[in-house]
XYZ file of C-alpha atoms in Angstrom:
446
model
C 0.000 0.000 0.000
C 2.172 2.826 -1.281
C -0.158 5.121 -3.190
C -2.384 3.119 -5.543
C -5.581 4.864 -4.429
C -4.848 8.568 -4.737
C -7.372 11.380 -5.333
C -7.312 14.102 -7.943
C -7.360 17.189 -5.726
C -8.229 19.413 -8.690
C -11.518 17.555 -9.174
C -12.530 17.786 -5.510
C -14.597 20.551 -4.010
C -13.203 22.725 -1.246
C -14.823 20.750 1.639
C -13.592 17.407 0.282
C -10.129 18.815 -0.372
C -9.899 20.152 3.172
C -11.132 16.828 4.568
C -8.512 14.894 2.587
C -5.685 17.175 3.687
C -6.842 16.990 7.291
C -6.778 13.174 7.102
C -3.422 13.178 5.294
C -1.749 15.465 7.833
C -3.402 13.557 10.672
C -1.981 10.255 9.403
C 1.453 11.859 9.106
C 1.179 13.165 12.671
C -0.047 9.760 13.849
C 3.046 8.122 12.360
C 5.105 10.663 14.285
C 4.135 8.833 17.491
C 6.410 6.011 16.266
C 9.304 8.399 15.636
C 10.008 11.210 13.223
C 11.482 8.945 10.470
C 8.212 7.004 10.410
C 6.462 10.031 8.882
C 8.122 9.151 5.570
C 5.791 6.115 5.416
C 2.726 8.311 4.873
C 0.869 7.034 1.804
C -2.409 7.645 0.034
C -3.672 4.147 0.820
C -3.195 4.684 4.558
C -5.099 7.972 4.282
C -7.916 6.184 2.440
C -8.126 3.654 5.266
C -8.425 6.530 7.744
C -11.182 8.076 5.594
C -13.094 4.772 5.583
C -12.870 4.415 9.358
C -13.741 8.056 10.000
C -16.671 7.851 7.594
C -18.240 4.959 9.510
C -17.664 6.279 13.039
C -20.680 7.374 15.056
C -19.019 10.696 15.888
C -16.274 12.653 14.174
C -12.816 12.319 15.657
C -11.166 15.174 17.550
C -9.615 17.892 15.423
C -6.331 19.691 16.034
C -3.422 21.418 14.360
C 0.322 20.894 14.177
C 3.410 22.269 12.485
C 4.094 20.809 9.085
C 7.549 19.128 9.006
C 8.050 20.368 5.442
C 7.245 23.968 6.390
C 7.547 24.484 10.168
C 6.226 28.041 9.900
C 2.752 26.798 8.947
C 0.210 25.070 11.185
C -1.925 22.471 9.416
C -5.405 21.369 10.528
C -5.323 17.657 11.289
C -7.393 14.775 12.549
C -5.938 14.400 16.020
C -3.521 11.444 16.506
C -5.728 10.256 19.364
C -8.571 9.549 16.908
C -9.253 5.875 16.237
C -8.932 6.314 12.463
C -5.503 7.920 12.804
C -4.223 5.284 15.220
C -5.304 2.385 13.005
C -3.985 3.822 9.734
C -0.606 4.634 11.312
C -0.283 1.216 12.976
C -1.249 -0.624 9.776
C 1.316 1.346 7.792
C 4.055 0.476 10.300
C 3.211 -3.237 10.122
C 3.133 -3.201 6.315
C 6.547 -1.527 6.269
C 7.802 -4.208 8.647
C 6.480 -6.885 6.283
C 8.262 -5.232 3.362
C 11.532 -5.091 5.308
C 11.095 -8.714 6.352
C 10.774 -9.730 2.710
C 13.913 -7.791 1.787
C 15.927 -9.153 4.720
C 15.126 -12.706 3.620
C 16.781 -11.869 0.299
C 20.081 -11.366 2.140
C 20.175 -7.611 2.683
C 21.774 -7.199 6.117
C 21.219 -3.438 6.246
C 17.486 -3.997 5.862
C 17.593 -6.175 8.959
C 18.962 -3.241 10.974
C 16.161 -1.031 9.707
C 13.580 -3.609 10.669
C 15.013 -3.818 14.178
C 14.620 -0.046 14.517
C 10.992 -0.091 13.344
C 8.508 -0.056 16.269
C 6.361 -2.865 14.858
C 5.613 -4.286 18.314
C 4.158 -0.982 19.453
C 2.006 -0.842 16.318
C 0.743 -4.390 16.885
C -0.082 -3.554 20.501
C -2.017 -0.482 19.356
C -4.212 -2.670 17.156
C -4.774 -5.133 20.006
C -5.817 -2.312 22.320
C -8.371 -1.202 19.733
C -9.774 -4.720 19.297
C -8.090 -5.730 16.015
C -6.012 -8.893 15.708
C -2.667 -7.928 14.073
C -1.747 -11.519 13.112
C -2.816 -11.287 9.431
C -0.688 -8.156 9.027
C 2.296 -9.650 10.826
C 2.258 -12.836 8.722
C 1.301 -11.308 5.384
C 4.785 -11.850 3.921
C 4.796 -15.574 4.657
C 1.257 -15.946 3.322
C 2.126 -14.066 0.138
C 5.233 -16.167 -0.518
C 3.244 -19.355 0.022
C 0.548 -18.219 -2.410
C 3.107 -17.325 -5.072
C 4.937 -20.626 -4.659
C 1.835 -22.660 -5.560
C 1.025 -22.457 -9.290
C -2.659 -21.936 -9.936
C -4.857 -21.408 -12.944
C -6.902 -18.878 -10.990
C -5.477 -15.435 -11.630
C -6.788 -14.179 -8.277
C -5.132 -16.891 -6.173
C -1.960 -14.860 -5.600
C -4.025 -11.830 -4.531
C -5.817 -13.671 -1.717
C -3.373 -12.705 1.110
C -3.694 -8.991 0.318
C -7.459 -9.275 -0.067
C -7.784 -11.172 3.214
C -5.805 -8.564 5.168
C -8.045 -5.692 4.057
C -11.167 -7.801 4.542
C -10.016 -8.539 8.094
C -9.435 -4.845 8.807
C -12.814 -3.674 7.511
C -14.623 -6.599 9.131
C -13.257 -5.418 12.490
C -14.521 -1.830 12.134
C -17.846 -2.417 13.972
C -15.891 -3.492 17.075
C -13.865 -0.280 17.286
C -14.493 2.281 20.030
C -17.095 4.799 18.875
C -18.257 2.695 15.907
C -21.798 3.032 14.602
C -23.990 0.438 16.395
C -25.834 -0.211 13.135
C -22.691 -1.825 11.704
C -22.711 -4.689 14.182
C -25.153 -6.781 12.189
C -24.065 -9.852 10.237
C -25.021 -8.325 6.875
C -23.032 -5.148 7.574
C -19.974 -7.187 8.516
C -20.262 -9.206 5.307
C -20.554 -6.031 3.247
C -17.491 -4.526 4.915
C -15.488 -7.728 4.425
C -16.475 -7.875 0.743
C -15.442 -4.249 0.284
C -12.055 -4.916 1.868
C -11.534 -8.046 -0.220
C -12.301 -6.188 -3.446
C -9.976 -3.355 -2.435
C -7.128 -5.787 -1.797
C -7.807 -7.564 -5.089
C -7.757 -4.277 -7.012
C -4.537 -3.114 -5.373
C -2.765 -6.399 -6.150
C -3.988 -6.713 -9.760
C -3.258 -3.072 -10.597
C 0.291 -3.532 -9.323
C 0.665 -6.791 -11.275
C -0.559 -5.280 -14.547
C 1.572 -2.152 -14.176
C 4.756 -4.156 -13.483
C 4.167 -6.854 -16.099
C 6.868 -5.672 -18.490
C 9.460 -5.139 -15.758
C 8.697 -8.472 -14.085
C 9.071 -10.270 -17.416
C 12.575 -8.816 -17.791
C 13.736 -9.387 -14.219
C 12.109 -12.787 -13.720
C 10.060 -11.678 -10.721
C 6.781 -13.377 -9.934
C 3.722 -12.026 -11.677
C 0.395 -13.850 -11.992
C 0.080 -12.634 -15.595
C 3.285 -14.408 -16.686
C 3.308 -17.896 -18.109
C 4.736 -20.225 -15.400
C 6.721 -22.212 -17.984
C 8.206 -19.620 -20.326
C 8.141 -16.585 -18.046
C 6.615 -14.479 -20.830
C 3.353 -12.504 -20.634
C 0.406 -14.800 -21.285
C -2.411 -12.990 -23.055
C -5.048 -15.274 -21.591
C -3.891 -14.562 -18.049
C -3.689 -10.826 -18.774
C -7.270 -10.863 -20.057
C -8.417 -12.785 -16.981
C -6.730 -10.261 -14.685
C -8.373 -7.364 -16.521
C -11.816 -8.976 -16.263
C -11.372 -9.664 -12.551
C -10.200 -6.096 -12.009
C -13.166 -4.626 -13.896
C -15.660 -6.706 -11.909
C -14.022 -5.731 -8.608
C -14.104 -2.007 -9.426
C -17.790 -2.245 -10.383
C -18.657 -3.985 -7.115
C -16.716 -1.381 -5.136
C -18.467 1.523 -6.855
C -21.864 -0.007 -6.058
C -20.901 -0.706 -2.439
C -19.613 2.819 -1.836
C -22.744 4.345 -3.352
C -25.060 2.166 -1.233
C -23.233 2.302 2.103
C -24.604 4.615 4.845
C -21.599 6.899 5.295
C -21.807 9.444 8.090
C -19.089 11.616 6.537
C -16.510 11.591 3.696
C -19.118 10.134 1.309
C -18.193 12.357 -1.646
C -14.486 11.909 -0.989
C -14.732 8.102 -0.922
C -16.977 8.088 -3.976
C -14.354 10.101 -5.851
C -11.379 7.942 -4.854
C -13.018 4.503 -5.126
C -15.706 5.188 -7.699
C -13.710 7.416 -10.085
C -9.964 7.275 -9.474
C -9.759 3.505 -8.970
C -11.297 2.694 -12.399
C -8.896 5.197 -13.986
C -5.932 3.487 -12.326
C -7.255 0.109 -13.485
C -7.583 1.340 -17.074
C -4.042 2.744 -17.027
C -2.683 -0.547 -15.659
C -4.540 -2.512 -18.354
C -3.029 -0.285 -21.043
C 0.460 -0.830 -19.621
C -0.091 -4.601 -19.572
C -1.362 -4.586 -23.170
C 1.738 -2.688 -24.279
C 3.989 -5.158 -22.446
C 2.188 -8.118 -24.034
C 2.527 -6.619 -27.515
C 6.221 -5.959 -26.993
C 6.774 -9.516 -25.760
C 4.881 -10.964 -28.728
C 6.981 -8.949 -31.179
C 10.256 -10.041 -29.558
C 11.900 -13.215 -30.911
C 11.226 -16.301 -28.847
C 14.018 -18.623 -27.833
C 13.155 -22.222 -27.119
C 14.280 -23.278 -23.657
C 16.956 -26.007 -23.556
C 15.651 -29.538 -23.108
C 16.648 -30.815 -19.669
C 18.568 -34.092 -19.535
C 18.957 -36.597 -16.789
C 22.394 -35.282 -15.827
C 21.833 -31.576 -16.428
C 21.009 -29.695 -13.228
C 17.602 -28.073 -13.084
C 17.624 -24.320 -13.266
C 16.614 -22.724 -10.003
C 13.605 -20.403 -10.120
C 14.615 -16.768 -10.471
C 14.789 -14.746 -7.307
C 12.073 -12.244 -6.661
C 12.943 -8.768 -7.813
C 13.246 -6.217 -5.071
C 10.869 -3.367 -5.847
C 12.093 0.079 -5.088
C 10.787 1.623 -1.905
C 8.896 4.709 -3.073
C 8.909 6.228 0.415
C 12.639 6.987 0.154
C 12.120 9.014 -3.009
C 9.102 10.678 -1.436
C 11.131 11.684 1.627
C 13.881 13.118 -0.596
C 11.351 15.175 -2.577
C 9.885 16.480 0.661
C 13.301 17.567 1.904
C 13.950 19.375 -1.381
C 10.598 21.127 -1.133
C 11.343 22.163 2.465
C 14.731 23.582 1.430
C 13.215 25.626 -1.397
C 10.450 26.932 0.833
C 12.917 27.887 3.574
C 15.076 29.782 1.094
C 12.145 31.824 -0.196
C 10.951 32.634 3.332
C 14.413 33.761 4.477
C 14.926 35.895 1.376
C 11.599 37.621 1.895
C 12.494 38.279 5.540
C 15.905 39.880 4.887
C 15.015 41.790 1.703
C 14.898 45.579 2.479
C 11.612 47.334 1.913
C 11.812 49.696 -1.096
C 11.388 53.354 -0.137
C 8.702 55.472 -1.720
C 10.277 58.181 -3.917
C 7.566 60.588 -2.808
C 8.207 60.023 0.884
C 8.987 63.467 2.439
C 11.335 61.790 4.917
C 13.837 61.146 2.122
C 16.517 63.787 2.435
C 20.028 64.388 1.189
C 19.330 63.512 -2.408
C 22.358 62.150 -4.280
C 24.074 64.318 -6.893
C 22.603 64.044 -10.370
C 23.695 65.074 -13.837
C 27.104 66.685 -14.027
C 27.014 68.193 -10.558
C 30.173 67.712 -8.519
C 29.710 66.310 -5.001
C 32.292 68.676 -3.555
C 30.823 71.843 -5.075
C 32.220 74.026 -7.847
C 31.301 74.348 -11.444
C 30.717 71.538 -13.887
C 33.691 70.461 -15.983
C 32.114 71.896 -19.138
C 31.416 75.270 -17.567
C 28.074 76.754 -16.630
C 26.616 77.838 -13.390
C 26.363 75.406 -10.527
C 22.806 74.598 -9.537
C 21.738 75.149 -5.997
C 20.979 72.146 -3.786
C 18.409 72.342 -1.053
C 17.872 69.698 1.573
C 14.363 70.888 2.369
C 11.278 69.233 0.974
C 8.519 71.140 -0.793
C 6.521 73.109 1.772
C 3.949 74.822 -0.387
C 5.816 76.035 -3.458
C 6.187 74.048 -6.657
C 8.120 75.338 -9.668
C 7.409 74.035 -13.141
C 8.123 77.104 -15.199
C 11.754 77.339 -14.106
C 12.252 74.169 -12.035
C 11.509 70.530 -12.764
C 8.345 70.437 -10.649
C 4.849 71.975 -11.102
C 3.863 75.678 -11.062
C 5.265 77.743 -8.220
C 2.249 78.533 -6.101
C 1.559 78.315 -2.411
C -1.552 76.669 -1.001
C -3.217 80.099 -0.453
C -1.727 81.958 -3.416
C -4.388 83.073 -5.874
C -2.161 85.078 -8.209
C -2.221 84.066 -11.824
C 0.806 82.577 -13.447
C 1.977 83.810 -16.771
C 4.536 82.371 -19.088
C 7.793 81.568 -17.413
C 8.404 81.540 -13.706
C 8.005 85.160 -12.673
C 6.059 84.170 -9.552
C 8.850 81.974 -8.222
C 10.968 84.883 -7.088
C 10.573 88.500 -6.062
C 8.114 90.685 -7.961
C 9.217 91.355 -11.487
C 11.755 88.512 -11.602
C 11.902 86.119 -14.493
C 13.521 82.850 -15.428
C 16.425 84.445 -17.194
C 18.447 84.240 -13.998
C 17.844 81.253 -11.822
C 19.391 82.766 -8.729
C 16.248 84.623 -7.495
C 13.964 81.654 -8.096
C 12.272 80.618 -4.855
C 12.089 76.871 -5.456
C 11.869 74.894 -2.225
C 13.929 71.998 -3.532
C 11.174 69.481 -4.233
C 11.966 65.772 -4.145
C 13.257 64.963 -7.574
C 13.855 68.631 -8.494
C 17.438 69.608 -9.287
C 16.934 73.099 -7.957
C 16.081 76.017 -10.203
C 16.327 74.785 -13.769
C 15.033 77.370 -16.248
C 16.320 75.363 -19.164
């Protein structure tokens, strides 16, 4: 369960989007109770499990908020880690990670064994026991899966039974949880929940098998859609897997539409009724492409075994990449980029308004010399004033607007004769009474 059932947040309404993010951040915070590194195990499938449990509870779980580890400056609304849905989804994710590490350690990876020893799987199992759920199917899922894959079967769904049984067991136990709806404790409701969990597990397994068909054919890993003898994609088995997947998605859509959800109904209908069929169609297309490529490739007849020739051992199972490591790395990169932008915004100086009257001591402009004196090319030095405009603006002889005080009603003629004493003009800039407006170079008759 590492992200098969993911929503399209762009297609959700605002309430459903907020509900999904609250469940997602709540699951992440719930995993934090098992240690900070455990938060990297957050997946869409675990969030969907929390949405299922929360949707069937008699009362909504407690709400809260916490700092986001990717952006510690922001508080996110969450479903509190003390909620039953958060506790179960976090514990199930820890046990599934332990099963994955157990499978890898059996392949001879010693470092994986150290990681498994550091994983608090016992605490997660005890959490499920305290809530009334038997953790045995989750603990032994690896052994059950290996046993199912070791027995060849004509039924395409035989290898998916361990995954289907685990989810059926989890959903069958929901009526016994603290705060569960009493109406779910009937035999028919339990059967409906178990069937929904079984179909979910079947869909997750078959989607993964169809998506990885081409890669498994190259690496020799087990895949129910491969021919047991030649190890090549078998079209009949691929068609059977697609039919089983289509029937399971149809049953799930009908079950979600008919179930009496107390909350998250639209969210679950979107993920299970819309996104799951899209994922199934994409997986079927990938499997069809892999089958076509295998059919076009030249076939090599396997060597005939003799009495003395040793039998070829079955190929070892390929080790799938752990997507949580890549997810954690992307989250760290996102946190670094966000931190850089926040720090740059904090230390960037605020630009000053050019019209702010508090700006004084304007810098020299044009050919004016900072130390005084005339310009190198000759001409009269312009006066500099450190005052701001206090009621007189000069446009006729300065670079501002007409020289007139706030109470001056005299008319202005051509030039700037009102900027200085009576009878003065702009021929000589020295008598001009410009106040030295911001942006004005002094008296500039031009």
